Amino acid sequence: SQQGEEDPQALSIQEGENATMNCSYKTSINNLQWYRQNSGRGLVHLILIRSNEREKHSGRLRVTLDTSKKSSSLLITASRAADTASYFCATARYSTLTFGKGTMLLVSP
Amino acid sequence: DVKVTQSSRYLVKRTGEKVFLECVQDMDHENMFWYRQDPGLGLRLIYFSYDVKMKEKGDIPEGYSVSREKKERFSLILESASTNQTSMYLCASNVPGPEQYFGPGTRLTVT
């Protein structure tokens, strides 16, 4: 399986701090995506980074990809209580995605 | 905005019942997907479809079947529900393009 593995499993921070989540995967990919899931709801796409890219930004999100190490990181800067959610990386190969187990982020006011 | 809807948010069924989970998308997407999500296991792909009447097995198809008679609708069928199929079921669709759009999920409990 090329399932990604997120690290840490859970992260608790204060508002205003930065949150960093990591993802490792096993096989070659076309792209890697990050999704957010609020408690008990569906997933929402956050950002995509292609296999030939090393870094990408979107608002307070910064994603890096190291294909030699088969790893990616998601940085959320200046976190807010509303960022509290589970975050999943998903690796794309052809038409399907393989999701990791997720990182639960708790941002306290 | 893309909208993916699922027929029920919560569903309780008895062991042995036939269960239908419906998913509808309103953006003329080619691809549709069914996942189940379990604590500690993340999301796992059950089936997907890239066109009407076409289907492909995902990672865990056993115990499930699917139907796609119309482009906008993708149904997941549990022929004889079992307690180990208690889970959160998530439907998604895409163009095809890399990003998938998810429905709100159906939390199924089989007793």
mmCIF file with all atom_site columns, C-alpha atoms in Angstrom:
data_model
loop_
_atom_site.group_PDB
_atom_site.id
_atom_site.type_symbol
_atom_site.label_atom_id
_atom_site.label_alt_id
_atom_site.label_comp_id
_atom_site.label_asym_id
_atom_site.label_entity_id
_atom_site.label_seq_id
_atom_site.pdbx_PDB_ins_code
_atom_site.Cartn_x
_atom_site.Cartn_y
_atom_site.Cartn_z
_atom_site.occupancy
_atom_site.B_iso_or_equiv
_atom_site.pdbx_formal_charge
_atom_site.auth_seq_id
_atom_site.auth_comp_id
_atom_site.auth_asym_id
_atom_site.auth_atom_id
_atom_site.pdbx_PDB_model_num
ATOM 1   C CA . SER A 1 1   ? 0.000   0.000  0.000   1.00 0.00 ? 1   SER A CA 1
ATOM 2   C CA . GLN A 1 2   ? 1.176   3.514  -0.666  1.00 0.00 ? 2   GLN A CA 1
ATOM 3   C CA . GLN A 1 3   ? -0.806  4.840  2.281   1.00 0.00 ? 3   GLN A CA 1
ATOM 4   C CA . GLY A 1 4   ? 0.598   7.989  3.788   1.00 0.00 ? 4   GLY A CA 1
ATOM 5   C CA . GLU A 1 5   ? 1.346   8.205  7.462   1.00 0.00 ? 5   GLU A CA 1
ATOM 6   C CA . GLU A 1 6   ? 0.876   11.482 9.290   1.00 0.00 ? 6   GLU A CA 1
ATOM 7   C CA . ASP A 1 7   ? 2.935   12.555 12.241  1.00 0.00 ? 7   ASP A CA 1
ATOM 8   C CA . PRO A 1 8   ? 2.068   13.460 14.931  1.00 0.00 ? 8   PRO A CA 1
ATOM 9   C CA . GLN A 1 9   ? -1.241  11.654 15.486  1.00 0.00 ? 9   GLN A CA 1
ATOM 10  C CA . ALA A 1 10  ? -2.404  14.539 17.664  1.00 0.00 ? 10  ALA A CA 1
ATOM 11  C CA . LEU A 1 11  ? -1.197  18.093 18.204  1.00 0.00 ? 11  LEU A CA 1
ATOM 12  C CA . SER A 1 12  ? -2.367  20.638 20.748  1.00 0.00 ? 12  SER A CA 1
ATOM 13  C CA . ILE A 1 13  ? -1.311  24.290 20.488  1.00 0.00 ? 13  ILE A CA 1
ATOM 14  C CA . GLN A 1 14  ? -2.411  27.795 21.493  1.00 0.00 ? 14  GLN A CA 1
ATOM 15  C CA . GLU A 1 15  ? -3.952  30.314 19.144  1.00 0.00 ? 15  GLU A CA 1
ATOM 16  C CA . GLY A 1 16  ? -1.318  32.278 17.297  1.00 0.00 ? 16  GLY A CA 1
ATOM 17  C CA . GLU A 1 17  ? 1.225   29.453 17.307  1.00 0.00 ? 17  GLU A CA 1
ATOM 18  C CA . ASN A 1 18  ? 2.286   27.584 14.196  1.00 0.00 ? 18  ASN A CA 1
ATOM 19  C CA . ALA A 1 19  ? 1.275   23.972 13.599  1.00 0.00 ? 19  ALA A CA 1
ATOM 20  C CA . THR A 1 20  ? 3.396   21.551 11.593  1.00 0.00 ? 20  THR A CA 1
ATOM 21  C CA . MET A 1 21  ? 2.208   18.162 10.413  1.00 0.00 ? 21  MET A CA 1
ATOM 22  C CA . ASN A 1 22  ? 4.253   15.632 8.509   1.00 0.00 ? 22  ASN A CA 1
ATOM 23  C CA . CYS A 1 23  ? 3.330   12.929 6.049   1.00 0.00 ? 23  CYS A CA 1
ATOM 24  C CA . SER A 1 24  ? 5.386   10.034 4.738   1.00 0.00 ? 24  SER A CA 1
ATOM 25  C CA . TYR A 1 25  ? 4.450   7.733  1.892   1.00 0.00 ? 25  TYR A CA 1
ATOM 26  C CA . LYS A 1 26  ? 5.865   4.665  0.199   1.00 0.00 ? 26  LYS A CA 1
ATOM 27  C CA . THR A 1 27  ? 5.586   4.737  -3.593  1.00 0.00 ? 27  THR A CA 1
ATOM 28  C CA . SER A 1 28  ? 5.946   7.201  -6.445  1.00 0.00 ? 28  SER A CA 1
ATOM 29  C CA . ILE A 1 29  ? 3.186   9.783  -6.773  1.00 0.00 ? 29  ILE A CA 1
ATOM 30  C CA . ASN A 1 30  ? 1.714   12.236 -9.261  1.00 0.00 ? 30  ASN A CA 1
ATOM 31  C CA . ASN A 1 31  ? 0.836   14.734 -6.574  1.00 0.00 ? 31  ASN A CA 1
ATOM 32  C CA . LEU A 1 32  ? 0.189   14.988 -2.863  1.00 0.00 ? 32  LEU A CA 1
ATOM 33  C CA . GLN A 1 33  ? -2.830  16.722 -1.369  1.00 0.00 ? 33  GLN A CA 1
ATOM 34  C CA . TRP A 1 34  ? -3.857  17.859 2.082   1.00 0.00 ? 34  TRP A CA 1
ATOM 35  C CA . TYR A 1 35  ? -7.440  17.759 3.304   1.00 0.00 ? 35  TYR A CA 1
ATOM 36  C CA . ARG A 1 36  ? -9.157  18.985 6.448   1.00 0.00 ? 36  ARG A CA 1
ATOM 37  C CA . GLN A 1 37  ? -12.041 17.316 8.237   1.00 0.00 ? 37  GLN A CA 1
ATOM 38  C CA . ASN A 1 38  ? -14.075 19.035 10.896  1.00 0.00 ? 38  ASN A CA 1
ATOM 39  C CA . SER A 1 39  ? -15.502 16.686 13.494  1.00 0.00 ? 39  SER A CA 1
ATOM 40  C CA . GLY A 1 40  ? -17.919 14.188 11.972  1.00 0.00 ? 40  GLY A CA 1
ATOM 41  C CA . ARG A 1 41  ? -18.056 15.918 8.603   1.00 0.00 ? 41  ARG A CA 1
ATOM 42  C CA . GLY A 1 42  ? -16.739 15.396 5.079   1.00 0.00 ? 42  GLY A CA 1
ATOM 43  C CA . LEU A 1 43  ? -13.244 16.306 3.942   1.00 0.00 ? 43  LEU A CA 1
ATOM 44  C CA . VAL A 1 44  ? -12.349 19.623 2.382   1.00 0.00 ? 44  VAL A CA 1
ATOM 45  C CA . HIS A 1 45  ? -9.438  20.018 -0.014  1.00 0.00 ? 45  HIS A CA 1
ATOM 46  C CA . LEU A 1 46  ? -6.793  22.468 1.215   1.00 0.00 ? 46  LEU A CA 1
ATOM 47  C CA . ILE A 1 47  ? -3.825  22.382 -1.109  1.00 0.00 ? 47  ILE A CA 1
ATOM 48  C CA . LEU A 1 48  ? -2.121  20.263 -3.750  1.00 0.00 ? 48  LEU A CA 1
ATOM 49  C CA . ILE A 1 49  ? 1.564   19.973 -4.541  1.00 0.00 ? 49  ILE A CA 1
ATOM 50  C CA . ARG A 1 50  ? 2.757   18.226 -7.685  1.00 0.00 ? 50  ARG A CA 1
ATOM 51  C CA . SER A 1 51  ? 5.627   15.768 -7.696  1.00 0.00 ? 51  SER A CA 1
ATOM 52  C CA . ASN A 1 52  ? 7.907   18.250 -9.498  1.00 0.00 ? 52  ASN A CA 1
ATOM 53  C CA . GLU A 1 53  ? 7.255   21.031 -6.960  1.00 0.00 ? 53  GLU A CA 1
ATOM 54  C CA . ARG A 1 54  ? 9.105   21.515 -3.695  1.00 0.00 ? 54  ARG A CA 1
ATOM 55  C CA . GLU A 1 55  ? 7.059   24.147 -1.911  1.00 0.00 ? 55  GLU A CA 1
ATOM 56  C CA . LYS A 1 56  ? 3.653   25.747 -2.237  1.00 0.00 ? 56  LYS A CA 1
ATOM 57  C CA . HIS A 1 57  ? 1.784   28.449 -0.346  1.00 0.00 ? 57  HIS A CA 1
ATOM 58  C CA . SER A 1 58  ? -1.884  29.235 0.056   1.00 0.00 ? 58  SER A CA 1
ATOM 59  C CA . GLY A 1 59  ? -2.852  31.887 2.578   1.00 0.00 ? 59  GLY A CA 1
ATOM 60  C CA . ARG A 1 60  ? -1.647  30.660 5.984   1.00 0.00 ? 60  ARG A CA 1
ATOM 61  C CA . LEU A 1 61  ? -0.747  27.242 4.578   1.00 0.00 ? 61  LEU A CA 1
ATOM 62  C CA . ARG A 1 62  ? 2.684   26.180 3.434   1.00 0.00 ? 62  ARG A CA 1
ATOM 63  C CA . VAL A 1 63  ? 3.328   22.728 2.024   1.00 0.00 ? 63  VAL A CA 1
ATOM 64  C CA . THR A 1 64  ? 6.674   21.174 1.220   1.00 0.00 ? 64  THR A CA 1
ATOM 65  C CA . LEU A 1 65  ? 7.415   17.992 -0.661  1.00 0.00 ? 65  LEU A CA 1
ATOM 66  C CA . ASP A 1 66  ? 10.609  15.971 -0.657  1.00 0.00 ? 66  ASP A CA 1
ATOM 67  C CA . THR A 1 67  ? 10.228  13.150 -3.161  1.00 0.00 ? 67  THR A CA 1
ATOM 68  C CA . SER A 1 68  ? 13.670  11.744 -2.349  1.00 0.00 ? 68  SER A CA 1
ATOM 69  C CA . LYS A 1 69  ? 12.544  11.181 1.232   1.00 0.00 ? 69  LYS A CA 1
ATOM 70  C CA . LYS A 1 70  ? 8.946   10.488 0.247   1.00 0.00 ? 70  LYS A CA 1
ATOM 71  C CA . SER A 1 71  ? 7.703   13.027 2.745   1.00 0.00 ? 71  SER A CA 1
ATOM 72  C CA . SER A 1 72  ? 5.659   16.193 2.936   1.00 0.00 ? 72  SER A CA 1
ATOM 73  C CA . SER A 1 73  ? 4.882   18.735 5.607   1.00 0.00 ? 73  SER A CA 1
ATOM 74  C CA . LEU A 1 74  ? 1.959   21.078 6.155   1.00 0.00 ? 74  LEU A CA 1
ATOM 75  C CA . LEU A 1 75  ? 2.561   24.262 8.113   1.00 0.00 ? 75  LEU A CA 1
ATOM 76  C CA . ILE A 1 76  ? -0.356  26.345 9.367   1.00 0.00 ? 76  ILE A CA 1
ATOM 77  C CA . THR A 1 77  ? 0.874   29.730 10.530  1.00 0.00 ? 77  THR A CA 1
ATOM 78  C CA . ALA A 1 78  ? -0.790  31.937 13.163  1.00 0.00 ? 78  ALA A CA 1
ATOM 79  C CA . SER A 1 79  ? -3.306  29.239 14.014  1.00 0.00 ? 79  SER A CA 1
ATOM 80  C CA . ARG A 1 80  ? -6.867  30.021 15.074  1.00 0.00 ? 80  ARG A CA 1
ATOM 81  C CA . ALA A 1 81  ? -9.406  28.091 17.125  1.00 0.00 ? 81  ALA A CA 1
ATOM 82  C CA . ALA A 1 82  ? -11.309 27.509 13.861  1.00 0.00 ? 82  ALA A CA 1
ATOM 83  C CA . ASP A 1 83  ? -8.326  25.496 12.569  1.00 0.00 ? 83  ASP A CA 1
ATOM 84  C CA . THR A 1 84  ? -9.233  22.754 15.054  1.00 0.00 ? 84  THR A CA 1
ATOM 85  C CA . ALA A 1 85  ? -9.826  19.708 12.850  1.00 0.00 ? 85  ALA A CA 1
ATOM 86  C CA . SER A 1 86  ? -8.223  16.534 11.545  1.00 0.00 ? 86  SER A CA 1
ATOM 87  C CA . TYR A 1 87  ? -5.771  16.908 8.691   1.00 0.00 ? 87  TYR A CA 1
ATOM 88  C CA . PHE A 1 88  ? -5.067  14.190 6.147   1.00 0.00 ? 88  PHE A CA 1
ATOM 89  C CA . CYS A 1 89  ? -2.469  13.843 3.462   1.00 0.00 ? 89  CYS A CA 1
ATOM 90  C CA . ALA A 1 90  ? -3.459  11.964 0.334   1.00 0.00 ? 90  ALA A CA 1
ATOM 91  C CA . THR A 1 91  ? -1.159  10.671 -2.359  1.00 0.00 ? 91  THR A CA 1
ATOM 92  C CA . ALA A 1 92  ? -2.406  10.529 -5.918  1.00 0.00 ? 92  ALA A CA 1
ATOM 93  C CA . ARG A 1 93  ? -1.431  7.917  -8.412  1.00 0.00 ? 93  ARG A CA 1
ATOM 94  C CA . TYR A 1 94  ? -3.504  7.872  -11.595 1.00 0.00 ? 94  TYR A CA 1
ATOM 95  C CA . SER A 1 95  ? -7.155  8.459  -10.741 1.00 0.00 ? 95  SER A CA 1
ATOM 96  C CA . THR A 1 96  ? -7.339  7.468  -7.080  1.00 0.00 ? 96  THR A CA 1
ATOM 97  C CA . LEU A 1 97  ? -6.158  8.888  -3.782  1.00 0.00 ? 97  LEU A CA 1
ATOM 98  C CA . THR A 1 98  ? -4.695  7.011  -0.853  1.00 0.00 ? 98  THR A CA 1
ATOM 99  C CA . PHE A 1 99  ? -5.201  8.734  2.475   1.00 0.00 ? 99  PHE A CA 1
ATOM 100 C CA . GLY A 1 100 ? -3.151  8.666  5.627   1.00 0.00 ? 100 GLY A CA 1
ATOM 101 C CA . LYS A 1 101 ? -4.640  8.195  9.079   1.00 0.00 ? 101 LYS A CA 1
ATOM 102 C CA . GLY A 1 102 ? -4.624  11.876 9.900   1.00 0.00 ? 102 GLY A CA 1
ATOM 103 C CA . THR A 1 103 ? -3.380  14.342 12.491  1.00 0.00 ? 103 THR A CA 1
ATOM 104 C CA . MET A 1 104 ? -5.885  15.737 14.999  1.00 0.00 ? 104 MET A CA 1
ATOM 105 C CA . LEU A 1 105 ? -5.120  19.403 15.635  1.00 0.00 ? 105 LEU A CA 1
ATOM 106 C CA . LEU A 1 106 ? -6.546  21.199 18.658  1.00 0.00 ? 106 LEU A CA 1
ATOM 107 C CA . VAL A 1 107 ? -6.078  24.956 18.798  1.00 0.00 ? 107 VAL A CA 1
ATOM 108 C CA . SER A 1 108 ? -6.985  26.450 22.152  1.00 0.00 ? 108 SER A CA 1
ATOM 109 C CA . PRO A 1 109 ? -8.058  30.109 22.491  1.00 0.00 ? 109 PRO A CA 1
ATOM 110 C CA . ASP B 2 1   ? -19.773 25.583 -5.690  1.00 0.00 ? 1   ASP B CA 1
ATOM 111 C CA . VAL B 2 2   ? -19.605 21.844 -6.060  1.00 0.00 ? 2   VAL B CA 1
ATOM 112 C CA . LYS B 2 3   ? -22.177 20.064 -4.000  1.00 0.00 ? 3   LYS B CA 1
ATOM 113 C CA . VAL B 2 4   ? -22.027 16.398 -3.049  1.00 0.00 ? 4   VAL B CA 1
ATOM 114 C CA . THR B 2 5   ? -24.949 15.168 -1.006  1.00 0.00 ? 5   THR B CA 1
ATOM 115 C CA . GLN B 2 6   ? -25.526 11.897 0.775   1.00 0.00 ? 6   GLN B CA 1
ATOM 116 C CA . SER B 2 7   ? -28.963 10.530 1.492   1.00 0.00 ? 7   SER B CA 1
ATOM 117 C CA . SER B 2 8   ? -28.614 10.182 5.262   1.00 0.00 ? 8   SER B CA 1
ATOM 118 C CA . ARG B 2 9   ? -26.366 11.626 7.958   1.00 0.00 ? 9   ARG B CA 1
ATOM 119 C CA . TYR B 2 10  ? -27.126 8.819  10.394  1.00 0.00 ? 10  TYR B CA 1
ATOM 120 C CA . LEU B 2 11  ? -28.459 5.348  9.687   1.00 0.00 ? 11  LEU B CA 1
ATOM 121 C CA . VAL B 2 12  ? -29.144 2.381  11.972  1.00 0.00 ? 12  VAL B CA 1
ATOM 122 C CA . LYS B 2 13  ? -29.708 -1.022 10.409  1.00 0.00 ? 13  LYS B CA 1
ATOM 123 C CA . ARG B 2 14  ? -29.950 -4.583 11.636  1.00 0.00 ? 14  ARG B CA 1
ATOM 124 C CA . THR B 2 15  ? -27.565 -7.394 10.782  1.00 0.00 ? 15  THR B CA 1
ATOM 125 C CA . GLY B 2 16  ? -28.576 -9.081 7.528   1.00 0.00 ? 16  GLY B CA 1
ATOM 126 C CA . GLU B 2 17  ? -30.501 -6.115 6.135   1.00 0.00 ? 17  GLU B CA 1
ATOM 127 C CA . LYS B 2 18  ? -29.795 -4.797 2.648   1.00 0.00 ? 18  LYS B CA 1
ATOM 128 C CA . VAL B 2 19  ? -28.587 -1.221 2.906   1.00 0.00 ? 19  VAL B CA 1
ATOM 129 C CA . PHE B 2 20  ? -28.442 1.451  0.222   1.00 0.00 ? 20  PHE B CA 1
ATOM 130 C CA . LEU B 2 21  ? -26.315 4.553  0.622   1.00 0.00 ? 21  LEU B CA 1
ATOM 131 C CA . GLU B 2 22  ? -26.967 7.191  -2.005  1.00 0.00 ? 22  GLU B CA 1
ATOM 132 C CA . CYS B 2 23  ? -24.651 9.923  -3.219  1.00 0.00 ? 23  CYS B CA 1
ATOM 133 C CA . VAL B 2 24  ? -25.510 12.705 -5.657  1.00 0.00 ? 24  VAL B CA 1
ATOM 134 C CA . GLN B 2 25  ? -23.216 15.346 -7.163  1.00 0.00 ? 25  GLN B CA 1
ATOM 135 C CA . ASP B 2 26  ? -24.406 18.377 -9.073  1.00 0.00 ? 26  ASP B CA 1
ATOM 136 C CA . MET B 2 27  ? -21.307 19.298 -11.096 1.00 0.00 ? 27  MET B CA 1
ATOM 137 C CA . ASP B 2 28  ? -21.354 16.763 -13.935 1.00 0.00 ? 28  ASP B CA 1
ATOM 138 C CA . HIS B 2 29  ? -18.275 15.035 -12.540 1.00 0.00 ? 29  HIS B CA 1
ATOM 139 C CA . GLU B 2 30  ? -17.038 11.925 -14.310 1.00 0.00 ? 30  GLU B CA 1
ATOM 140 C CA . ASN B 2 31  ? -15.525 10.156 -11.305 1.00 0.00 ? 31  ASN B CA 1
ATOM 141 C CA . MET B 2 32  ? -17.239 9.167  -8.082  1.00 0.00 ? 32  MET B CA 1
ATOM 142 C CA . PHE B 2 33  ? -15.817 7.356  -5.064  1.00 0.00 ? 33  PHE B CA 1
ATOM 143 C CA . TRP B 2 34  ? -16.975 5.576  -1.923  1.00 0.00 ? 34  TRP B CA 1
ATOM 144 C CA . TYR B 2 35  ? -14.745 5.443  1.160   1.00 0.00 ? 35  TYR B CA 1
ATOM 145 C CA . ARG B 2 36  ? -15.193 4.196  4.659   1.00 0.00 ? 36  ARG B CA 1
ATOM 146 C CA . GLN B 2 37  ? -13.505 5.882  7.590   1.00 0.00 ? 37  GLN B CA 1
ATOM 147 C CA . ASP B 2 38  ? -12.676 4.095  10.809  1.00 0.00 ? 38  ASP B CA 1
ATOM 148 C CA . PRO B 2 39  ? -10.733 5.313  13.853  1.00 0.00 ? 39  PRO B CA 1
ATOM 149 C CA . GLY B 2 40  ? -7.062  4.479  13.541  1.00 0.00 ? 40  GLY B CA 1
ATOM 150 C CA . LEU B 2 41  ? -7.427  3.328  9.933   1.00 0.00 ? 41  LEU B CA 1
ATOM 151 C CA . GLY B 2 42  ? -8.130  6.556  8.104   1.00 0.00 ? 42  GLY B CA 1
ATOM 152 C CA . LEU B 2 43  ? -10.062 6.559  4.831   1.00 0.00 ? 43  LEU B CA 1
ATOM 153 C CA . ARG B 2 44  ? -10.092 3.442  2.708   1.00 0.00 ? 44  ARG B CA 1
ATOM 154 C CA . LEU B 2 45  ? -11.415 3.258  -0.831  1.00 0.00 ? 45  LEU B CA 1
ATOM 155 C CA . ILE B 2 46  ? -14.245 0.772  -1.345  1.00 0.00 ? 46  ILE B CA 1
ATOM 156 C CA . TYR B 2 47  ? -15.238 1.336  -4.996  1.00 0.00 ? 47  TYR B CA 1
ATOM 157 C CA . PHE B 2 48  ? -15.012 4.031  -7.595  1.00 0.00 ? 48  PHE B CA 1
ATOM 158 C CA . SER B 2 49  ? -16.649 4.751  -10.914 1.00 0.00 ? 49  SER B CA 1
ATOM 159 C CA . TYR B 2 50  ? -15.246 6.728  -13.847 1.00 0.00 ? 50  TYR B CA 1
ATOM 160 C CA . ASP B 2 51  ? -18.379 6.679  -15.978 1.00 0.00 ? 51  ASP B CA 1
ATOM 161 C CA . VAL B 2 52  ? -22.002 5.603  -16.001 1.00 0.00 ? 52  VAL B CA 1
ATOM 162 C CA . LYS B 2 53  ? -22.325 1.848  -15.515 1.00 0.00 ? 53  LYS B CA 1
ATOM 163 C CA . MET B 2 54  ? -18.571 1.549  -14.967 1.00 0.00 ? 54  MET B CA 1
ATOM 164 C CA . LYS B 2 55  ? -17.078 0.534  -11.640 1.00 0.00 ? 55  LYS B CA 1
ATOM 165 C CA . GLU B 2 56  ? -13.703 -0.404 -10.250 1.00 0.00 ? 56  GLU B CA 1
ATOM 166 C CA . LYS B 2 57  ? -12.818 -2.108 -6.989  1.00 0.00 ? 57  LYS B CA 1
ATOM 167 C CA . GLY B 2 58  ? -10.884 -0.147 -4.448  1.00 0.00 ? 58  GLY B CA 1
ATOM 168 C CA . ASP B 2 59  ? -8.867  -1.497 -1.558  1.00 0.00 ? 59  ASP B CA 1
ATOM 169 C CA . ILE B 2 60  ? -11.715 -3.059 0.458   1.00 0.00 ? 60  ILE B CA 1
ATOM 170 C CA . PRO B 2 61  ? -14.620 -4.052 -1.846  1.00 0.00 ? 61  PRO B CA 1
ATOM 171 C CA . GLU B 2 62  ? -15.586 -7.224 -0.013  1.00 0.00 ? 62  GLU B CA 1
ATOM 172 C CA . GLY B 2 63  ? -19.158 -7.130 1.275   1.00 0.00 ? 63  GLY B CA 1
ATOM 173 C CA . TYR B 2 64  ? -20.085 -4.144 -0.897  1.00 0.00 ? 64  TYR B CA 1
ATOM 174 C CA . SER B 2 65  ? -21.405 -3.492 -4.367  1.00 0.00 ? 65  SER B CA 1
ATOM 175 C CA . VAL B 2 66  ? -22.140 -0.273 -6.243  1.00 0.00 ? 66  VAL B CA 1
ATOM 176 C CA . SER B 2 67  ? -24.460 1.046  -8.890  1.00 0.00 ? 67  SER B CA 1
ATOM 177 C CA . ARG B 2 68  ? -24.114 3.999  -11.230 1.00 0.00 ? 68  ARG B CA 1
ATOM 178 C CA . GLU B 2 69  ? -27.085 4.255  -13.555 1.00 0.00 ? 69  GLU B CA 1
ATOM 179 C CA . LYS B 2 70  ? -26.900 8.032  -13.929 1.00 0.00 ? 70  LYS B CA 1
ATOM 180 C CA . LYS B 2 71  ? -23.855 10.254 -14.044 1.00 0.00 ? 71  LYS B CA 1
ATOM 181 C CA . GLU B 2 72  ? -24.821 12.273 -10.976 1.00 0.00 ? 72  GLU B CA 1
ATOM 182 C CA . ARG B 2 73  ? -25.700 9.349  -8.703  1.00 0.00 ? 73  ARG B CA 1
ATOM 183 C CA . PHE B 2 74  ? -23.486 6.655  -7.191  1.00 0.00 ? 74  PHE B CA 1
ATOM 184 C CA . SER B 2 75  ? -24.986 4.124  -4.809  1.00 0.00 ? 75  SER B CA 1
ATOM 185 C CA . LEU B 2 76  ? -23.203 1.894  -2.325  1.00 0.00 ? 76  LEU B CA 1
ATOM 186 C CA . ILE B 2 77  ? -24.994 -1.338 -1.459  1.00 0.00 ? 77  ILE B CA 1
ATOM 187 C CA . LEU B 2 78  ? -24.431 -3.574 1.496   1.00 0.00 ? 78  LEU B CA 1
ATOM 188 C CA . GLU B 2 79  ? -26.105 -6.793 0.397   1.00 0.00 ? 79  GLU B CA 1
ATOM 189 C CA . SER B 2 80  ? -26.292 -8.233 3.924   1.00 0.00 ? 80  SER B CA 1
ATOM 190 C CA . ALA B 2 81  ? -25.131 -5.780 6.546   1.00 0.00 ? 81  ALA B CA 1
ATOM 191 C CA . SER B 2 82  ? -22.805 -7.008 9.251   1.00 0.00 ? 82  SER B CA 1
ATOM 192 C CA . THR B 2 83  ? -21.626 -5.386 12.473  1.00 0.00 ? 83  THR B CA 1
ATOM 193 C CA . ASN B 2 84  ? -18.109 -4.954 11.071  1.00 0.00 ? 84  ASN B CA 1
ATOM 194 C CA . GLN B 2 85  ? -19.579 -2.613 8.464   1.00 0.00 ? 85  GLN B CA 1
ATOM 195 C CA . THR B 2 86  ? -20.456 -0.095 11.164  1.00 0.00 ? 86  THR B CA 1
ATOM 196 C CA . SER B 2 87  ? -18.503 2.937  10.011  1.00 0.00 ? 87  SER B CA 1
ATOM 197 C CA . MET B 2 88  ? -18.562 6.431  8.555   1.00 0.00 ? 88  MET B CA 1
ATOM 198 C CA . TYR B 2 89  ? -19.126 6.284  4.792   1.00 0.00 ? 89  TYR B CA 1
ATOM 199 C CA . LEU B 2 90  ? -17.911 9.140  2.645   1.00 0.00 ? 90  LEU B CA 1
ATOM 200 C CA . CYS B 2 91  ? -18.717 9.792  -0.988  1.00 0.00 ? 91  CYS B CA 1
ATOM 201 C CA . ALA B 2 92  ? -16.564 11.973 -3.225  1.00 0.00 ? 92  ALA B CA 1
ATOM 202 C CA . SER B 2 93  ? -16.420 13.075 -6.835  1.00 0.00 ? 93  SER B CA 1
ATOM 203 C CA . ASN B 2 94  ? -14.057 14.786 -9.245  1.00 0.00 ? 94  ASN B CA 1
ATOM 204 C CA . VAL B 2 95  ? -13.839 15.911 -12.818 1.00 0.00 ? 95  VAL B CA 1
ATOM 205 C CA . PRO B 2 96  ? -11.383 13.925 -13.274 1.00 0.00 ? 96  PRO B CA 1
ATOM 206 C CA . GLY B 2 97  ? -8.846  16.250 -11.817 1.00 0.00 ? 97  GLY B CA 1
ATOM 207 C CA . PRO B 2 98  ? -6.736  15.747 -8.774  1.00 0.00 ? 98  PRO B CA 1
ATOM 208 C CA . GLU B 2 99  ? -8.975  17.369 -6.185  1.00 0.00 ? 99  GLU B CA 1
ATOM 209 C CA . GLN B 2 100 ? -11.871 15.360 -4.791  1.00 0.00 ? 100 GLN B CA 1
ATOM 210 C CA . TYR B 2 101 ? -15.062 16.902 -3.414  1.00 0.00 ? 101 TYR B CA 1
ATOM 211 C CA . PHE B 2 102 ? -16.616 15.138 -0.469  1.00 0.00 ? 102 PHE B CA 1
ATOM 212 C CA . GLY B 2 103 ? -20.124 14.759 0.840   1.00 0.00 ? 103 GLY B CA 1
ATOM 213 C CA . PRO B 2 104 ? -20.910 15.207 4.545   1.00 0.00 ? 104 PRO B CA 1
ATOM 214 C CA . GLY B 2 105 ? -20.762 11.482 5.297   1.00 0.00 ? 105 GLY B CA 1
ATOM 215 C CA . THR B 2 106 ? -23.202 8.848  6.529   1.00 0.00 ? 106 THR B CA 1
ATOM 216 C CA . ARG B 2 107 ? -22.592 7.324  9.918   1.00 0.00 ? 107 ARG B CA 1
ATOM 217 C CA . LEU B 2 108 ? -23.930 3.771  9.659   1.00 0.00 ? 108 LEU B CA 1
ATOM 218 C CA . THR B 2 109 ? -24.496 1.605  12.690  1.00 0.00 ? 109 THR B CA 1
ATOM 219 C CA . VAL B 2 110 ? -25.304 -2.070 12.193  1.00 0.00 ? 110 VAL B CA 1
ATOM 220 C CA . THR B 2 111 ? -26.747 -3.761 15.269  1.00 0.00 ? 111 THR B CA 1
#
